[in-house]
Tab-separated table of N, CA and C in Angstrom:
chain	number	residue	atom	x	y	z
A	9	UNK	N	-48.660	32.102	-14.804
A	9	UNK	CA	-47.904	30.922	-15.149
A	9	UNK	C	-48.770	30.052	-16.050
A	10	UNK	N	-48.040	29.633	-17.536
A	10	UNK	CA	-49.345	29.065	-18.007
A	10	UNK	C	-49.376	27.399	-16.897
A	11	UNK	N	-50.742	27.077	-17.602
A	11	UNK	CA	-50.853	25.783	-17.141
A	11	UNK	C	-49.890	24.465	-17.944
A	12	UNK	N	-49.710	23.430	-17.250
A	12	UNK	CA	-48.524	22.185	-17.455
A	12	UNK	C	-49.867	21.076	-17.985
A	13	UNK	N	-49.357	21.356	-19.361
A	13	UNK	CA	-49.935	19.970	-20.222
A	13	UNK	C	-49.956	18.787	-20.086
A	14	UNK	N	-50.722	17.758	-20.172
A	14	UNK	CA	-50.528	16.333	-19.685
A	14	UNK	C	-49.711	15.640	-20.350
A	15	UNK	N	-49.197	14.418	-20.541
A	15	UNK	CA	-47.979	14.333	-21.424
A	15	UNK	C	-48.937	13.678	-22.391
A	16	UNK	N	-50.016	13.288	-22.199
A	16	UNK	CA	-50.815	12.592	-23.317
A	16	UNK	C	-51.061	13.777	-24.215
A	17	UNK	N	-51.108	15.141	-24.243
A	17	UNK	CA	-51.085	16.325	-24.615
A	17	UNK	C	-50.204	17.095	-25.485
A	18	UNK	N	-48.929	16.439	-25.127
A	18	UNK	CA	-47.669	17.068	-25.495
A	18	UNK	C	-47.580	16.628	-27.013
A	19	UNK	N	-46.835	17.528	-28.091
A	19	UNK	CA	-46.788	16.825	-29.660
A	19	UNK	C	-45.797	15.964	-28.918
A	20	UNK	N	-45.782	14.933	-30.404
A	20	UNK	CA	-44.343	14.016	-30.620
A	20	UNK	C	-43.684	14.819	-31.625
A	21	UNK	N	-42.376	14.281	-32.141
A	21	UNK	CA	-41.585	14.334	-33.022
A	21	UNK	C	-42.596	14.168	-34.421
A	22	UNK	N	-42.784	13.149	-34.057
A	22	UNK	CA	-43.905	12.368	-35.044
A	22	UNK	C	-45.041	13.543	-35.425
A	23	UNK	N	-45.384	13.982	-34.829
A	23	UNK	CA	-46.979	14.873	-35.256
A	23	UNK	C	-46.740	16.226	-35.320
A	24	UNK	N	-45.375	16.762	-35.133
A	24	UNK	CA	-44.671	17.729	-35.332
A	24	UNK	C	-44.326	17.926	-37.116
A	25	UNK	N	-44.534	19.049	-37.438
A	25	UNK	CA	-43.748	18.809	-39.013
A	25	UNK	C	-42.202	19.486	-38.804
A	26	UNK	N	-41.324	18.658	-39.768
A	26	UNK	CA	-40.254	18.852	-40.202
A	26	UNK	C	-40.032	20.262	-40.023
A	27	UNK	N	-38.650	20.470	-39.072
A	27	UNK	CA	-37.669	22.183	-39.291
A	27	UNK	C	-39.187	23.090	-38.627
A	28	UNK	N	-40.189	22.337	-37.946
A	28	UNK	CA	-41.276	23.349	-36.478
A	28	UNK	C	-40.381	24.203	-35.899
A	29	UNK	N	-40.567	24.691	-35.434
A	29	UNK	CA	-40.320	26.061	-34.428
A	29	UNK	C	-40.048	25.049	-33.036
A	30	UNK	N	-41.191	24.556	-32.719
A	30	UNK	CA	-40.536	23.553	-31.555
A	30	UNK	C	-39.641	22.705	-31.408
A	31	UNK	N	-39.593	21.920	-32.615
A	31	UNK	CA	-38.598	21.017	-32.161
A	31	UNK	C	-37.028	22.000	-32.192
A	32	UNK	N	-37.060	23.185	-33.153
A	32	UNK	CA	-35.812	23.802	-33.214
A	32	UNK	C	-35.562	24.433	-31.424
A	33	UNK	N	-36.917	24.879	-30.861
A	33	UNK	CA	-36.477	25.264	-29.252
A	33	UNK	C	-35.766	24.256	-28.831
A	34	UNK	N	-36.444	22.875	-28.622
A	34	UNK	CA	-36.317	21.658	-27.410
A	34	UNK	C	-34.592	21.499	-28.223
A	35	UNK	N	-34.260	21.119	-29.378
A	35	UNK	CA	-32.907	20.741	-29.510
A	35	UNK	C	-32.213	22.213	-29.326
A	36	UNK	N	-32.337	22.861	-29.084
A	36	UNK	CA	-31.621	24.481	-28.741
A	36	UNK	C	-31.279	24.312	-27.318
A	37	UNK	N	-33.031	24.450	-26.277
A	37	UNK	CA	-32.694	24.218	-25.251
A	37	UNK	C	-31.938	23.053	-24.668
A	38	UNK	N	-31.773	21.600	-25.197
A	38	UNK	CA	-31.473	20.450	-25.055
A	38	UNK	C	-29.866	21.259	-24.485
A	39	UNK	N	-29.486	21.123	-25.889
A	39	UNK	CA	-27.929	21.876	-26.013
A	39	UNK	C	-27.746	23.162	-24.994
A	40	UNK	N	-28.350	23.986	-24.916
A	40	UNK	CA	-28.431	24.982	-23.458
A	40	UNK	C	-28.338	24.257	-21.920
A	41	UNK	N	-29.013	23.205	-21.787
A	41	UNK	CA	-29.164	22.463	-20.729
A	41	UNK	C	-27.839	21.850	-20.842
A	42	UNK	N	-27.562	21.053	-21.548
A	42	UNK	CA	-26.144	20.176	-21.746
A	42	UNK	C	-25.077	20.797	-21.386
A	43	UNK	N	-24.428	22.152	-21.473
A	43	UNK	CA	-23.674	23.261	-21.641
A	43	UNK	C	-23.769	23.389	-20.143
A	44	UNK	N	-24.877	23.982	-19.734
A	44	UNK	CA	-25.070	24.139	-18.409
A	44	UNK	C	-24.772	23.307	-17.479
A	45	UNK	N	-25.264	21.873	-17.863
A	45	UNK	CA	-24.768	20.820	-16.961
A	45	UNK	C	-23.006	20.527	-16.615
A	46	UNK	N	-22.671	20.721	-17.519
A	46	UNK	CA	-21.815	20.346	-17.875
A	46	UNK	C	-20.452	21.231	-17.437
A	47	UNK	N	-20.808	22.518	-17.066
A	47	UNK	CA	-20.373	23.579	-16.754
A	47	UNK	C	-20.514	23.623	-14.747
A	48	UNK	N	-21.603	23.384	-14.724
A	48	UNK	CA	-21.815	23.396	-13.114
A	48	UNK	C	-21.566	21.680	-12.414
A	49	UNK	N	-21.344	20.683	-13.679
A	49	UNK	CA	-21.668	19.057	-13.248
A	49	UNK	C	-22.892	18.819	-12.223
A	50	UNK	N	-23.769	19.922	-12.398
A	50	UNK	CA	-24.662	19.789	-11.687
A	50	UNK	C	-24.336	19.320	-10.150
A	51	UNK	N	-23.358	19.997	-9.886
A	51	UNK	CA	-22.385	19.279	-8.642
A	51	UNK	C	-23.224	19.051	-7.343
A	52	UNK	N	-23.921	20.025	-7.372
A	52	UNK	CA	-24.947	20.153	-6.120
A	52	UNK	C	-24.554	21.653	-5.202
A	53	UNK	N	-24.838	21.477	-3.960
A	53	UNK	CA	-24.207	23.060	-3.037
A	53	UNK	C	-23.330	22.628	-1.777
A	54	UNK	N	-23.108	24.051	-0.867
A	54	UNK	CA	-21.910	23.033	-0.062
A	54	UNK	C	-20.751	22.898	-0.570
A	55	UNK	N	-20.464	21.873	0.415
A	55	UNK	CA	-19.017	21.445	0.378
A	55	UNK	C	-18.849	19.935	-1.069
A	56	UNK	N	-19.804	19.069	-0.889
A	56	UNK	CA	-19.695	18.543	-2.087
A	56	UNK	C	-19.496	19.051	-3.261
A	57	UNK	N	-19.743	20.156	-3.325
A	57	UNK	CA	-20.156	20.640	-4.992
A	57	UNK	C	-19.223	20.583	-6.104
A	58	UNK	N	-19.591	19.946	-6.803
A	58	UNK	CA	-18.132	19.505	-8.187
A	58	UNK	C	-17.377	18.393	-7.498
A	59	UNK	N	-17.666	17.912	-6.644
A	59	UNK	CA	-16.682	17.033	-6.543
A	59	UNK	C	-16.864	15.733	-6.013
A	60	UNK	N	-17.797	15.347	-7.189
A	60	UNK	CA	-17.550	14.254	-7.759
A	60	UNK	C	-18.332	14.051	-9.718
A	61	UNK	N	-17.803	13.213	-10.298
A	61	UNK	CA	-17.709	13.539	-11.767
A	61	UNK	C	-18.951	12.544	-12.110
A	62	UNK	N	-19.869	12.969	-13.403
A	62	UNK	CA	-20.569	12.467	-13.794
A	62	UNK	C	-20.795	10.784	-13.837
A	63	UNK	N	-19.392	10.461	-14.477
A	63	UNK	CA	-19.365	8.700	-14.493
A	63	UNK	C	-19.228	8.050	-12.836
A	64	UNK	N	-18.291	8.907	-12.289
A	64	UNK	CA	-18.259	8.447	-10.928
A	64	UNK	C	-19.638	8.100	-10.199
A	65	UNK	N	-20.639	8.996	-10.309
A	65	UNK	CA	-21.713	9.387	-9.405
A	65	UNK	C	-22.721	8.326	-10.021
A	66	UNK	N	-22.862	7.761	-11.462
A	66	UNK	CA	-23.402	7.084	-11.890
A	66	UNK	C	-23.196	5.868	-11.927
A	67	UNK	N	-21.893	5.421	-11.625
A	67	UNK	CA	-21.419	3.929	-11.520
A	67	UNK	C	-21.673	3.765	-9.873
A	68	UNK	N	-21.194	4.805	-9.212
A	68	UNK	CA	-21.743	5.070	-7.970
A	68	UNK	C	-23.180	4.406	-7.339
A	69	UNK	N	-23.896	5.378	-8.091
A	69	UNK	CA	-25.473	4.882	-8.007
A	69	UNK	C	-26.154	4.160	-8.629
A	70	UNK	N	-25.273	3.093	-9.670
A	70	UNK	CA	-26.206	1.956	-10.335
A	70	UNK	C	-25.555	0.907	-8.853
A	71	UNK	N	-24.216	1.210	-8.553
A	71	UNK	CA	-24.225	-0.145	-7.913
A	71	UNK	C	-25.140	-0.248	-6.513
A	72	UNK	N	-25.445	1.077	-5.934
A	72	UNK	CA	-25.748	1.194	-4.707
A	72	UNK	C	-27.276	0.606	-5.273
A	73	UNK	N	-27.912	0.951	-6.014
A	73	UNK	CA	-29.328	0.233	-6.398
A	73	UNK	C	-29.634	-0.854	-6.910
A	74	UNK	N	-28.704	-1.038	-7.545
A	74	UNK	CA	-29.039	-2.433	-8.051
A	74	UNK	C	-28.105	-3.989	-7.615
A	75	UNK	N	-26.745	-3.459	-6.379
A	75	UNK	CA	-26.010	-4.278	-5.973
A	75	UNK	C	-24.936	-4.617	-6.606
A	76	UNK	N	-24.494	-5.334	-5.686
A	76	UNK	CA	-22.855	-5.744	-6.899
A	76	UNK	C	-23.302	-6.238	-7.902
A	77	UNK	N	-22.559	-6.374	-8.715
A	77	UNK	CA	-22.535	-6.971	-10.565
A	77	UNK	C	-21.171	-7.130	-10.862
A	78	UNK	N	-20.892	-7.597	-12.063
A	78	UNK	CA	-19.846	-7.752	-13.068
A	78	UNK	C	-19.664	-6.521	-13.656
A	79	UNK	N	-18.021	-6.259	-14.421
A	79	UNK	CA	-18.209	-5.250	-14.803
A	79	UNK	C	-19.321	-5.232	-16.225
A	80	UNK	N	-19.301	-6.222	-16.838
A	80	UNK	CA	-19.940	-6.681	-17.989
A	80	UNK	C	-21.783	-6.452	-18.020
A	81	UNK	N	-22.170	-6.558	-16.422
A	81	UNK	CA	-23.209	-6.100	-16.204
A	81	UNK	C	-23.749	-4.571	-15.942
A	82	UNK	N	-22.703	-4.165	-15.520
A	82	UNK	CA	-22.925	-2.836	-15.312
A	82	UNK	C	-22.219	-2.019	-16.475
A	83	UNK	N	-21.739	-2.495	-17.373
A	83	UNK	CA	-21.756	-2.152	-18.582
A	83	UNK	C	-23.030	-1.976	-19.798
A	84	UNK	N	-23.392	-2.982	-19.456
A	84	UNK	CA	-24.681	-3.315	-20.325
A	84	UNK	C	-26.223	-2.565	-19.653
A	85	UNK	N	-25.846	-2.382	-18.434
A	85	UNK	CA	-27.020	-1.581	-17.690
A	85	UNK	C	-27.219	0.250	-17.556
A	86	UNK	N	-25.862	0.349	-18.397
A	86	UNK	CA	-25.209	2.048	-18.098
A	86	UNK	C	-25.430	2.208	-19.597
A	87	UNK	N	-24.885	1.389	-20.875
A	87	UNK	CA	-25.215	1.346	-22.252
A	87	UNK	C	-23.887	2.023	-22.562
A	88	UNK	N	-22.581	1.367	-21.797
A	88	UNK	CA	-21.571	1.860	-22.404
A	88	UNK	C	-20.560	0.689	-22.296
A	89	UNK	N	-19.219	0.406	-23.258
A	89	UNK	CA	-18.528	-0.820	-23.308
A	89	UNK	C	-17.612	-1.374	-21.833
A	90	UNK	N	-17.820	-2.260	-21.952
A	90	UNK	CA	-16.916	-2.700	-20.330
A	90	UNK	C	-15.444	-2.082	-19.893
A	91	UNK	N	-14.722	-1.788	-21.418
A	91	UNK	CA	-13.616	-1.387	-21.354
A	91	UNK	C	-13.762	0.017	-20.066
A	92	UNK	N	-14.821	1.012	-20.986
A	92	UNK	CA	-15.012	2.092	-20.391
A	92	UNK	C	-15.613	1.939	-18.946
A	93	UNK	N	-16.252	0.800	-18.335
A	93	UNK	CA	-16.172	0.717	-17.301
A	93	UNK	C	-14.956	0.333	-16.458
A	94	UNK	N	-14.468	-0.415	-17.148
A	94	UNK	CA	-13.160	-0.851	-16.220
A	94	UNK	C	-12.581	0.595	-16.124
A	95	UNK	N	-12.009	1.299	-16.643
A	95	UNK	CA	-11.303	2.333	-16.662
A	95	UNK	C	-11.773	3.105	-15.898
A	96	UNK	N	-13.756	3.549	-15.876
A	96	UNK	CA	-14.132	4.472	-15.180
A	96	UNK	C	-14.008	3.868	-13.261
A	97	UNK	N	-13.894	2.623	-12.876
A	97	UNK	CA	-14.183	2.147	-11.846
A	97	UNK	C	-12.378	2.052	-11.367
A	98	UNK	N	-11.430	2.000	-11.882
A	98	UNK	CA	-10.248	2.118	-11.715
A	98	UNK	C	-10.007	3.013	-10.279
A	99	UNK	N	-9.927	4.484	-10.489
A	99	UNK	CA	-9.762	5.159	-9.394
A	99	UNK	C	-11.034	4.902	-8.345
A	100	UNK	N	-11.797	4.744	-8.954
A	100	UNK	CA	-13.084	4.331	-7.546
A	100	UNK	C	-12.337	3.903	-6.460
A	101	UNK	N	-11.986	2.220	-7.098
A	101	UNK	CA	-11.059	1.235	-6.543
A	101	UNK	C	-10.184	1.781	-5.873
A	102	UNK	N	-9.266	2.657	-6.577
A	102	UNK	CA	-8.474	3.238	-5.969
A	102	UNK	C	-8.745	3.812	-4.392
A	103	UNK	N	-9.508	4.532	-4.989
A	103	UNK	CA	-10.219	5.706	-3.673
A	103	UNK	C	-10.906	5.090	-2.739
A	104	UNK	N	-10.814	3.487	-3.001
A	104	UNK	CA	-12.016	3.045	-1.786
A	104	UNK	C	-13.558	2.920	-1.751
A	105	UNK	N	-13.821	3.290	-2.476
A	105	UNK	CA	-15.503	3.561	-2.537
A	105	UNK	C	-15.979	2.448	-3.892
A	106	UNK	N	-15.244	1.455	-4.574
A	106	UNK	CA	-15.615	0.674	-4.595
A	106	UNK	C	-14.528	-0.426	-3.974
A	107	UNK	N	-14.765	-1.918	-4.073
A	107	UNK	CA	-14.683	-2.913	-3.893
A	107	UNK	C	-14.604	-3.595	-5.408
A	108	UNK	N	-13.600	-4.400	-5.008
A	108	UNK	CA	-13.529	-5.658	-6.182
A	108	UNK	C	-13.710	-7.072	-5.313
A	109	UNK	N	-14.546	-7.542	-5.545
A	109	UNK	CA	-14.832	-9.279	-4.851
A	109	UNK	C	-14.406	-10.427	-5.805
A	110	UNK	N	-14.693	-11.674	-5.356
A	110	UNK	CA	-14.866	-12.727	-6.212
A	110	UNK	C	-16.048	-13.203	-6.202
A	111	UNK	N	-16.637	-13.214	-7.305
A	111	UNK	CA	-17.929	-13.686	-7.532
A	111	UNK	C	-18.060	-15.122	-6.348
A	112	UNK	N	-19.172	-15.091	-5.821
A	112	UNK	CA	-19.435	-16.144	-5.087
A	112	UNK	C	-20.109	-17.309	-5.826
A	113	UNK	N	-20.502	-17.492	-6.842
A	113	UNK	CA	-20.285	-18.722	-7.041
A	113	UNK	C	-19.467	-19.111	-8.530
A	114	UNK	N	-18.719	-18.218	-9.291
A	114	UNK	CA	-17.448	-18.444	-10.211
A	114	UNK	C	-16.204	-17.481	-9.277
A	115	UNK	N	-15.225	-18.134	-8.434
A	115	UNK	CA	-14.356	-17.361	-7.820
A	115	UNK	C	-12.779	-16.751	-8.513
A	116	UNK	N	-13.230	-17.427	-10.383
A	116	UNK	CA	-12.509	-16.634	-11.213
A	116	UNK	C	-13.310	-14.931	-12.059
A	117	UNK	N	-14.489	-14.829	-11.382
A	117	UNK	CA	-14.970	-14.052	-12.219
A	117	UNK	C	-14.860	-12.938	-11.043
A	118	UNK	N	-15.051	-11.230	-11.540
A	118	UNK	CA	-14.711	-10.163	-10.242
A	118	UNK	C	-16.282	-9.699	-10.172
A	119	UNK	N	-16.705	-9.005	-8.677
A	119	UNK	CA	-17.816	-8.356	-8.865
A	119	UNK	C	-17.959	-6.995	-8.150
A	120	UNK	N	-17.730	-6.269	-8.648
A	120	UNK	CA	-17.711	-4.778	-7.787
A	120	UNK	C	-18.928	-4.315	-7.294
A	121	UNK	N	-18.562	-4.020	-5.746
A	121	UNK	CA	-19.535	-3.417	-4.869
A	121	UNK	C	-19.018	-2.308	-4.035
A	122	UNK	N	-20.590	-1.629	-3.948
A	122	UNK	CA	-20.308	-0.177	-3.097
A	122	UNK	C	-19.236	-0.816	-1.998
A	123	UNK	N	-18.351	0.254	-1.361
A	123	UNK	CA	-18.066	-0.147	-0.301
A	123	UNK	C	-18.768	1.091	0.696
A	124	UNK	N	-18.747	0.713	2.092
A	124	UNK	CA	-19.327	1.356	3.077
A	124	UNK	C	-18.513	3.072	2.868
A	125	UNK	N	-17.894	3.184	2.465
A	125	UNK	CA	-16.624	4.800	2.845
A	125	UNK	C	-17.502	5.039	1.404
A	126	UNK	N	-18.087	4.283	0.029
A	126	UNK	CA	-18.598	4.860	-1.632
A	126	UNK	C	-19.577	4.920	-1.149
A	127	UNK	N	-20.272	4.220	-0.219
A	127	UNK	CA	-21.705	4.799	-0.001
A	127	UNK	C	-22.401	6.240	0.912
A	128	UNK	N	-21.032	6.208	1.555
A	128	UNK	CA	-21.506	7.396	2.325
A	128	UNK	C	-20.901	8.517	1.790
A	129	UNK	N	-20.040	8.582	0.765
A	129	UNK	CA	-19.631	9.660	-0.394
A	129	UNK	C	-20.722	9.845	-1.251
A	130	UNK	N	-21.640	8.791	-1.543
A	130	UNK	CA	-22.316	8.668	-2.808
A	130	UNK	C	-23.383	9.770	-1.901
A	131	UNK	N	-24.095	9.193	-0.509
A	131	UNK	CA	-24.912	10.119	-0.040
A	131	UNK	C	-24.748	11.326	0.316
A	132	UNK	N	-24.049	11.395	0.836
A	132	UNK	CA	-23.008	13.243	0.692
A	132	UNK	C	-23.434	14.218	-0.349
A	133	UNK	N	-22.953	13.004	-1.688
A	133	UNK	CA	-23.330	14.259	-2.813
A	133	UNK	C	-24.559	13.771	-3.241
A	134	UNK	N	-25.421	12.954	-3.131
A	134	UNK	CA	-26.992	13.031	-3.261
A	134	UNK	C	-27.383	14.197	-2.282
A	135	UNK	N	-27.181	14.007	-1.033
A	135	UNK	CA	-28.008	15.484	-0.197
A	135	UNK	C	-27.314	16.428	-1.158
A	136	UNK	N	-26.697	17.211	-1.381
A	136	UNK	CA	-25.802	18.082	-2.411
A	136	UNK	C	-26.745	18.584	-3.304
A	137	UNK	N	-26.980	17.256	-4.464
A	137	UNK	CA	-27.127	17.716	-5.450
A	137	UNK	C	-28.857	17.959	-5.586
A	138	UNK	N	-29.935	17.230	-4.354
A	138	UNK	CA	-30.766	17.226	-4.375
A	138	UNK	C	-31.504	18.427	-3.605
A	139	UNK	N	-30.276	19.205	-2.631
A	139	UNK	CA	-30.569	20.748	-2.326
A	139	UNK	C	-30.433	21.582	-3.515
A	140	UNK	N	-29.275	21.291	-4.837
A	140	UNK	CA	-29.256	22.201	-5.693
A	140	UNK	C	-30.650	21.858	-6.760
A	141	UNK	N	-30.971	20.627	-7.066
A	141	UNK	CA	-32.635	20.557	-7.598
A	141	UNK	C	-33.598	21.629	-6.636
A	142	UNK	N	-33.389	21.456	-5.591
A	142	UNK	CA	-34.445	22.076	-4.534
A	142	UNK	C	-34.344	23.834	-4.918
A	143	UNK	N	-33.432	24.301	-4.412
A	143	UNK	CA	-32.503	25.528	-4.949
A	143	UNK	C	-33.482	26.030	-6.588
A	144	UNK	N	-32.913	25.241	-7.587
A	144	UNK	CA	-33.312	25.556	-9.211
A	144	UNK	C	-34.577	25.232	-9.306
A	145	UNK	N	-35.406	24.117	-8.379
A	145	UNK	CA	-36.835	24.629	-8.823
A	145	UNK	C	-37.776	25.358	-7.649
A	146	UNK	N	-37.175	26.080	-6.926
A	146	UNK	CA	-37.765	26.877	-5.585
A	146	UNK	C	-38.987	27.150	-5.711
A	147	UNK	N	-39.077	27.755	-7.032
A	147	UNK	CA	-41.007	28.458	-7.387
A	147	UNK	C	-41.778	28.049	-8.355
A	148	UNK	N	-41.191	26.495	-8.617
A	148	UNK	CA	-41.607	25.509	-9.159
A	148	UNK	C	-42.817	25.103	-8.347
A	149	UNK	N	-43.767	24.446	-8.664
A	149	UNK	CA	-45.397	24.158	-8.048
A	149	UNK	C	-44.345	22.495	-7.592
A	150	UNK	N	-45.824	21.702	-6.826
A	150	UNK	CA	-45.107	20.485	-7.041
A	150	UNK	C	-45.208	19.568	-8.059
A	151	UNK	N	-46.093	19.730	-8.830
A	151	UNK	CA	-47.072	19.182	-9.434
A	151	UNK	C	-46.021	19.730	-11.284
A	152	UNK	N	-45.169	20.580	-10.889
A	152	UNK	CA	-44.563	20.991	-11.936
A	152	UNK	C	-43.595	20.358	-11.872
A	153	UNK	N	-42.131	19.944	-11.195
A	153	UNK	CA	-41.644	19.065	-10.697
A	153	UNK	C	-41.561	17.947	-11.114
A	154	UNK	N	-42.438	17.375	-10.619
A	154	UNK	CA	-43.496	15.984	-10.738
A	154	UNK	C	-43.067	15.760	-12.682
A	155	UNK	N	-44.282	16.983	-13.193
A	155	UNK	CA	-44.781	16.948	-14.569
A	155	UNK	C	-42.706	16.881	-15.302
A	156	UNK	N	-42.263	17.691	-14.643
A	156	UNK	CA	-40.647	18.005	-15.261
A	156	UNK	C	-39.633	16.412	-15.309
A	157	UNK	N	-39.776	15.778	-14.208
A	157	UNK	CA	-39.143	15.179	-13.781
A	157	UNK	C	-39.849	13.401	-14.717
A	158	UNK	N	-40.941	13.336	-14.922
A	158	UNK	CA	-41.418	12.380	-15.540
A	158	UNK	C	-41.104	12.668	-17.101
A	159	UNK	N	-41.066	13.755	-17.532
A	159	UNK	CA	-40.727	14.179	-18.993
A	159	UNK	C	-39.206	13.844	-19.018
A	160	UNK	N	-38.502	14.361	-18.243
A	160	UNK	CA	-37.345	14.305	-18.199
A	160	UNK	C	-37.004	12.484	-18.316
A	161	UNK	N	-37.303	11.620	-17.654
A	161	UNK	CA	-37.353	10.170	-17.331
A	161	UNK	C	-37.784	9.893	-18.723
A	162	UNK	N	-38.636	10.196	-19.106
A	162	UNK	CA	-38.898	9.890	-20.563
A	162	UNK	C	-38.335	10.346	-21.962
A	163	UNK	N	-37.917	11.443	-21.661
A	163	UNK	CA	-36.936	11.887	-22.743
A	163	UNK	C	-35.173	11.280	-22.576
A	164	UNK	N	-35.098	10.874	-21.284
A	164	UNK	CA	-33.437	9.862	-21.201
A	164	UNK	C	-34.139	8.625	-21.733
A	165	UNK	N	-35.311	7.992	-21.505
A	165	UNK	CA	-35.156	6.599	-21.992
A	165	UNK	C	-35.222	6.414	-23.439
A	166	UNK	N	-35.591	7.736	-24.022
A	166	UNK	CA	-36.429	7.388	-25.191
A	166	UNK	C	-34.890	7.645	-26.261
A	167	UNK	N	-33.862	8.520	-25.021
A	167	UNK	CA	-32.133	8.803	-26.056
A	167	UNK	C	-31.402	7.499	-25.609
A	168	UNK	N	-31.924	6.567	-24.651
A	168	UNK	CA	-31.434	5.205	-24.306
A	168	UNK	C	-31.543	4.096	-25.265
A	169	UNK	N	-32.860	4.166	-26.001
A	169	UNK	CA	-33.611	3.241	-26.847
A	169	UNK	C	-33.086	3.576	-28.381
A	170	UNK	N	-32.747	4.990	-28.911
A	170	UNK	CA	-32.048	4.642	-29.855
A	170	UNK	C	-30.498	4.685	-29.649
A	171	UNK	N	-29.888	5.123	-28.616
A	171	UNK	CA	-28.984	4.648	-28.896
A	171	UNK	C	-28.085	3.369	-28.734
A	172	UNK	N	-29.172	2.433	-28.029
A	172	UNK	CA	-29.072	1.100	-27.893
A	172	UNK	C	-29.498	0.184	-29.281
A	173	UNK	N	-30.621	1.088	-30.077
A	173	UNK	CA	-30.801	0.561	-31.371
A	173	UNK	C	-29.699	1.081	-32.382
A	174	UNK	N	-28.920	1.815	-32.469
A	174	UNK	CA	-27.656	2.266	-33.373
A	174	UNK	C	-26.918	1.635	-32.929
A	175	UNK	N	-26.607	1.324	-31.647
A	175	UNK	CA	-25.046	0.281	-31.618
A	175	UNK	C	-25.608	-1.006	-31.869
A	176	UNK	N	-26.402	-1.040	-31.902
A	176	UNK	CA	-26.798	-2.752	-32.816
A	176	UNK	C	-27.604	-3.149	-33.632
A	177	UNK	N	-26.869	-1.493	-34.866
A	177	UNK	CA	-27.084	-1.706	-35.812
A	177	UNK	C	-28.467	-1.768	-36.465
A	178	UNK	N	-29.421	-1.244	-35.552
A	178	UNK	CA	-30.558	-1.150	-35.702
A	178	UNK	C	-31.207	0.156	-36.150
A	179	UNK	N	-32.135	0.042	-37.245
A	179	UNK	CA	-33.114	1.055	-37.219
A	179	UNK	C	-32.264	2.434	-36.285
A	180	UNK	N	-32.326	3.697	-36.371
A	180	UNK	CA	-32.077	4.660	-35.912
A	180	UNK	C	-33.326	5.477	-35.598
A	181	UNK	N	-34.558	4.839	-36.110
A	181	UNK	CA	-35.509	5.750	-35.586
A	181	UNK	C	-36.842	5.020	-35.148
């Protein structure tokens, strides 16, 4: 197995030249991974599995961590327009697993929170999906994991940062 590079180690984009061999893997594999995800929703194993949907599980788990909010906040914290939250939180509502309140101190403004029946759905498919991580990296070291899972954290923030700089019109790179 080779050895796992430090990330201070790893090229950038930057120190890479133009049309490399690597960067053509990582956007190959990127798109391989995407496909894949996308195909399994990374649902988890069990009885959860597939069932529950990407936006769900994520509006899911910003509110359970970070508490009720506005939709306007949890719009701006997900990096997608409120509209699309309202819409994605619609059947939540529906289904129970969220809550619509009145803000406690503007009692014209709404603030959606987990409810007790979304939180124990939300944990359902966390055990789920965190046996199917367990599952896909079985003969993974831990320390590989670790190294995967911090790259990974850094390669979503770093597709967070421009695409928070393109919708406002900013610099693209």
């Amino acid at each position: 197995m080779p050895s796992i590079p430090a990330s201070s180690d790893l090229p950038t984009a930057a120190e890479a030249p133009a049309g490399s061999g690597l960067l053509d893997t990582l956007q190959h594999e990127v798109a391989v991974f995407a496909r894949r995800a996308e195909q399994t929703r990374l649902g988890g194993v069990g009885q959860a599995r597939n069932s529950m949907d990407r936006a769900a599980y994520l509006l899911l788990n910003r509110l359970d961590l970070e508490g009720p909010m506005g939709v306007k906040a949890l719009a701006g914290g997900m990096g997608i327009d409120s509209s699309t939250v309202t819409r994605q939180v619609a059947p939540l509502v529906d289904g129970g697993l969220v809550k619509r309140t009145s803000h406690p101190e503007d009692g014209r403004a709404v603030v959606l929170a987990l409810s007790p029946r979304g939180l124990a759905r939300l944990e359902e498919v966390r055990s789920s999906r965190r046996e199917l991580m367990a599952r896909v990296t079985e003969g993974w070291a831990e320390e590989e994991r670790e190294v995967f899972t911090a790259l990974l954290t850094r390669f979503n923030g770093s597709l967070s940062e421009l695409m928070a700089a393109a919708s406002e019109g900013g610099p693209a790179s």
